Amino acid sequence: MYITISDFITEWKNEAVLTQKVLDSLTDESLQQQVYPEGRTLGRIAWHFVTNIPDYLTEFGLVIDQVQHSDEVPSAIKIAETFKNISSDVVKAVEGQWTDDALKQIQNSFGRQESNATIFMGLMNHIAHHRGQVTVLMRQAGLRIPAVYGPSKEIWMQMGVEKPPL
């Protein structure tokens, strides 16, 4: 839970670094990877959570620029660049528009009464959820997975560990 805007910004920036590493690892070819034939592609999932950030925050009272043409999945580079810009815009919007007291305010959030701090946590969880989906699809697409909350298989191998610890 976030008590201060500074708490949120610190975690936002830390999570943005992890997400950026994942998005920077995508290729245009990998964007077509699907779990099953009717499922969303890796590109659609990544573009969804990137473009959803300003939509989500606008829903809860922050003024932040929306992503144009969010229905069309762009190149891998464009997805990564858009996330980088949005994550910076989020910091500016939150610091400029909300105070620590605003985190305590209660709003209707998808049918539940929640504090703005809890709503922010929901956004973080939404991104982490989809980032996990993206890394699984990256593995299926044959891409190298960057370390997120710990070393990936490739990083373990670079460290000389053939079989990661259980």
mmCIF file of C-alpha atoms in Angstrom:
data_model
loop_
_atom_site.group_PDB
_atom_site.id
_atom_site.type_symbol
_atom_site.label_atom_id
_atom_site.label_comp_id
_atom_site.label_asym_id
_atom_site.label_seq_id
_atom_site.Cartn_x
_atom_site.Cartn_y
_atom_site.Cartn_z
ATOM 1 C CA MET A 1 0.000 0.000 0.000
ATOM 2 C CA TYR A 2 1.182 3.481 -0.762
ATOM 3 C CA ILE A 3 1.130 6.031 2.045
ATOM 4 C CA THR A 4 2.809 8.828 0.111
ATOM 5 C CA ILE A 5 3.073 9.856 -3.519
ATOM 6 C CA SER A 6 6.810 9.281 -3.112
ATOM 7 C CA ASP A 7 6.118 5.628 -2.161
ATOM 8 C CA PHE A 8 4.108 5.148 -5.326
ATOM 9 C CA ILE A 9 6.654 6.924 -7.541
ATOM 10 C CA THR A 10 9.510 4.833 -6.145
ATOM 11 C CA GLU A 11 7.715 1.568 -6.841
ATOM 12 C CA TRP A 12 6.407 2.806 -10.207
ATOM 13 C CA LYS A 13 9.934 3.637 -11.355
ATOM 14 C CA ASN A 14 11.305 0.286 -10.146
ATOM 15 C CA GLU A 15 8.553 -1.657 -11.909
ATOM 16 C CA ALA A 16 8.910 0.484 -15.044
ATOM 17 C CA VAL A 17 12.584 -0.515 -15.316
ATOM 18 C CA LEU A 18 11.609 -4.203 -15.186
ATOM 19 C CA THR A 19 8.790 -3.761 -17.695
ATOM 20 C CA GLN A 20 11.005 -1.727 -20.010
ATOM 21 C CA LYS A 21 13.606 -4.533 -20.068
ATOM 22 C CA VAL A 22 10.913 -6.983 -21.143
ATOM 23 C CA LEU A 23 9.461 -4.691 -23.803
ATOM 24 C CA ASP A 24 12.918 -3.776 -25.137
ATOM 25 C CA SER A 25 13.523 -7.510 -25.730
ATOM 26 C CA LEU A 26 10.569 -7.924 -28.085
ATOM 27 C CA THR A 27 10.971 -8.323 -31.830
ATOM 28 C CA ASP A 28 8.413 -7.651 -34.516
ATOM 29 C CA GLU A 29 8.282 -11.381 -35.291
ATOM 30 C CA SER A 30 7.620 -12.277 -31.649
ATOM 31 C CA LEU A 31 4.549 -10.026 -31.545
ATOM 32 C CA GLN A 32 2.605 -12.713 -33.448
ATOM 33 C CA GLN A 33 3.212 -15.432 -30.809
ATOM 34 C CA GLN A 34 -0.023 -16.874 -29.374
ATOM 35 C CA VAL A 35 -0.777 -19.330 -26.599
ATOM 36 C CA TYR A 36 -3.554 -20.869 -28.682
ATOM 37 C CA PRO A 37 -4.970 -20.044 -32.135
ATOM 38 C CA GLU A 38 -7.895 -17.872 -30.959
ATOM 39 C CA GLY A 39 -5.902 -16.194 -28.199
ATOM 40 C CA ARG A 40 -4.423 -12.729 -28.104
ATOM 41 C CA THR A 41 -0.950 -12.337 -29.511
ATOM 42 C CA LEU A 42 2.046 -11.280 -27.485
ATOM 43 C CA GLY A 43 1.862 -7.947 -29.308
ATOM 44 C CA ARG A 44 -1.808 -7.437 -28.433
ATOM 45 C CA ILE A 45 -1.161 -8.223 -24.753
ATOM 46 C CA ALA A 46 1.842 -5.892 -24.530
ATOM 47 C CA TRP A 47 0.061 -3.100 -26.395
ATOM 48 C CA HIS A 48 -3.027 -3.585 -24.217
ATOM 49 C CA PHE A 49 -1.268 -3.039 -20.919
ATOM 50 C CA VAL A 50 0.826 -0.163 -22.271
ATOM 51 C CA THR A 51 -2.131 1.732 -23.729
ATOM 52 C CA ASN A 52 -4.357 0.866 -20.774
ATOM 53 C CA ILE A 53 -2.195 2.833 -18.320
ATOM 54 C CA PRO A 54 -3.457 6.309 -19.308
ATOM 55 C CA ASP A 55 -7.008 4.972 -19.764
ATOM 56 C CA TYR A 56 -6.915 3.507 -16.256
ATOM 57 C CA LEU A 57 -5.494 6.623 -14.611
ATOM 58 C CA THR A 58 -7.905 8.921 -16.451
ATOM 59 C CA GLU A 59 -10.780 6.803 -15.148
ATOM 60 C CA PHE A 60 -9.660 7.697 -11.624
ATOM 61 C CA GLY A 61 -9.180 11.412 -12.123
ATOM 62 C CA LEU A 62 -5.668 11.996 -13.411
ATOM 63 C CA VAL A 63 -5.185 14.014 -16.573
ATOM 64 C CA ILE A 64 -2.729 12.213 -18.843
ATOM 65 C CA ASP A 65 -2.451 11.982 -22.624
ATOM 66 C CA GLN A 66 -4.173 8.976 -24.153
ATOM 67 C CA VAL A 67 -2.520 6.755 -26.753
ATOM 68 C CA GLN A 68 -3.826 7.360 -30.248
ATOM 69 C CA HIS A 69 -4.716 4.340 -32.420
ATOM 70 C CA SER A 70 -4.566 1.961 -29.470
ATOM 71 C CA ASP A 71 -6.586 -0.597 -31.424
ATOM 72 C CA GLU A 72 -3.680 -1.154 -33.855
ATOM 73 C CA VAL A 73 -0.645 -3.056 -32.538
ATOM 74 C CA PRO A 74 2.494 -1.231 -33.732
ATOM 75 C CA SER A 75 6.089 -2.444 -34.047
ATOM 76 C CA ALA A 76 8.006 -3.810 -31.083
ATOM 77 C CA ILE A 77 10.127 -0.664 -30.968
ATOM 78 C CA LYS A 78 7.016 1.536 -30.898
ATOM 79 C CA ILE A 79 5.521 -0.496 -28.028
ATOM 80 C CA ALA A 80 8.722 -0.077 -25.980
ATOM 81 C CA GLU A 81 9.012 3.645 -26.797
ATOM 82 C CA THR A 82 5.376 4.268 -25.936
ATOM 83 C CA PHE A 83 5.766 2.561 -22.566
ATOM 84 C CA LYS A 84 8.877 4.615 -21.803
ATOM 85 C CA ASN A 85 7.007 7.841 -22.555
ATOM 86 C CA ILE A 86 3.883 6.821 -20.656
ATOM 87 C CA SER A 87 5.792 5.730 -17.575
ATOM 88 C CA SER A 88 7.492 9.133 -17.470
ATOM 89 C CA ASP A 89 4.147 10.889 -18.024
ATOM 90 C CA VAL A 90 2.638 8.941 -15.105
ATOM 91 C CA VAL A 91 5.291 10.252 -12.730
ATOM 92 C CA LYS A 92 4.674 13.836 -13.862
ATOM 93 C CA ALA A 93 0.887 13.477 -13.648
ATOM 94 C CA VAL A 94 0.854 11.910 -10.196
ATOM 95 C CA GLU A 95 3.408 14.329 -8.753
ATOM 96 C CA GLY A 96 1.670 17.327 -10.305
ATOM 97 C CA GLN A 97 -1.960 16.455 -9.694
ATOM 98 C CA TRP A 98 -2.235 14.430 -6.508
ATOM 99 C CA THR A 99 -1.101 14.830 -2.921
ATOM 100 C CA ASP A 100 -0.462 12.266 -0.216
ATOM 101 C CA ASP A 101 -3.993 12.897 1.044
ATOM 102 C CA ALA A 102 -5.402 12.054 -2.405
ATOM 103 C CA LEU A 103 -4.145 8.482 -1.897
ATOM 104 C CA LYS A 104 -6.637 8.080 0.968
ATOM 105 C CA GLN A 105 -9.644 9.207 -1.066
ATOM 106 C CA ILE A 106 -12.187 6.490 -1.811
ATOM 107 C CA GLN A 107 -13.597 5.943 -5.297
ATOM 108 C CA ASN A 108 -15.733 3.374 -7.039
ATOM 109 C CA SER A 109 -13.264 1.059 -8.724
ATOM 110 C CA PHE A 110 -14.871 -1.582 -10.921
ATOM 111 C CA GLY A 111 -17.802 -1.978 -8.529
ATOM 112 C CA ARG A 112 -15.797 -1.748 -5.296
ATOM 113 C CA GLN A 113 -15.085 1.183 -3.010
ATOM 114 C CA GLU A 114 -11.303 1.524 -2.870
ATOM 115 C CA SER A 115 -8.728 4.120 -1.938
ATOM 116 C CA ASN A 116 -6.671 5.704 -4.666
ATOM 117 C CA ALA A 117 -3.641 3.943 -3.155
ATOM 118 C CA THR A 118 -5.384 0.582 -3.677
ATOM 119 C CA ILE A 119 -6.363 1.613 -7.190
ATOM 120 C CA PHE A 120 -2.688 2.367 -7.948
ATOM 121 C CA MET A 121 -1.765 -1.051 -6.573
ATOM 122 C CA GLY A 122 -4.331 -2.582 -8.922
ATOM 123 C CA LEU A 123 -2.638 -0.875 -11.863
ATOM 124 C CA MET A 124 0.760 -2.231 -10.786
ATOM 125 C CA ASN A 125 -0.713 -5.726 -10.444
ATOM 126 C CA HIS A 126 -2.366 -5.452 -13.866
ATOM 127 C CA ILE A 127 0.967 -4.609 -15.486
ATOM 128 C CA ALA A 128 2.815 -7.381 -13.603
ATOM 129 C CA HIS A 129 0.136 -9.894 -14.623
ATOM 130 C CA HIS A 130 0.458 -9.068 -18.306
ATOM 131 C CA ARG A 131 4.248 -8.779 -18.107
ATOM 132 C CA GLY A 132 4.241 -12.394 -16.901
ATOM 133 C CA GLN A 133 2.090 -13.436 -19.847
ATOM 134 C CA VAL A 134 4.442 -11.625 -22.203
ATOM 135 C CA THR A 135 7.527 -13.396 -20.812
ATOM 136 C CA VAL A 136 5.916 -16.814 -21.282
ATOM 137 C CA LEU A 137 5.074 -15.948 -24.883
ATOM 138 C CA MET A 138 8.594 -14.603 -25.359
ATOM 139 C CA ARG A 139 9.962 -17.978 -24.258
ATOM 140 C CA GLN A 140 7.656 -19.725 -26.738
ATOM 141 C CA ALA A 141 8.837 -17.322 -29.460
ATOM 142 C CA GLY A 142 12.463 -18.223 -28.741
ATOM 143 C CA LEU A 143 13.471 -14.873 -27.264
ATOM 144 C CA ARG A 144 15.912 -14.345 -24.449
ATOM 145 C CA ILE A 145 14.068 -13.452 -21.250
ATOM 146 C CA PRO A 146 15.558 -10.610 -19.200
ATOM 147 C CA ALA A 147 15.757 -10.894 -15.432
ATOM 148 C CA VAL A 148 12.646 -9.503 -13.790
ATOM 149 C CA TYR A 149 12.386 -10.523 -10.118
ATOM 150 C CA GLY A 150 15.332 -12.864 -10.383
ATOM 151 C CA PRO A 151 17.575 -14.439 -12.991
ATOM 152 C CA SER A 152 16.039 -16.030 -16.061
ATOM 153 C CA LYS A 153 17.310 -19.328 -17.441
ATOM 154 C CA GLU A 154 19.685 -17.452 -19.729
ATOM 155 C CA ILE A 155 21.084 -15.343 -16.926
ATOM 156 C CA TRP A 156 21.610 -18.405 -14.733
ATOM 157 C CA MET A 157 23.528 -19.985 -17.616
ATOM 158 C CA GLN A 158 25.664 -16.835 -17.984
ATOM 159 C CA MET A 159 26.460 -17.184 -14.292
ATOM 160 C CA GLY A 160 27.671 -20.739 -14.945
ATOM 161 C CA VAL A 161 24.660 -22.444 -13.366
ATOM 162 C CA GLU A 162 23.372 -25.136 -15.719
ATOM 163 C CA LYS A 163 20.339 -25.987 -13.617
ATOM 164 C CA PRO A 164 18.843 -23.141 -11.569
ATOM 165 C CA PRO A 165 18.183 -23.862 -7.898
ATOM 166 C CA LEU A 166 14.688 -25.023 -7.009
#
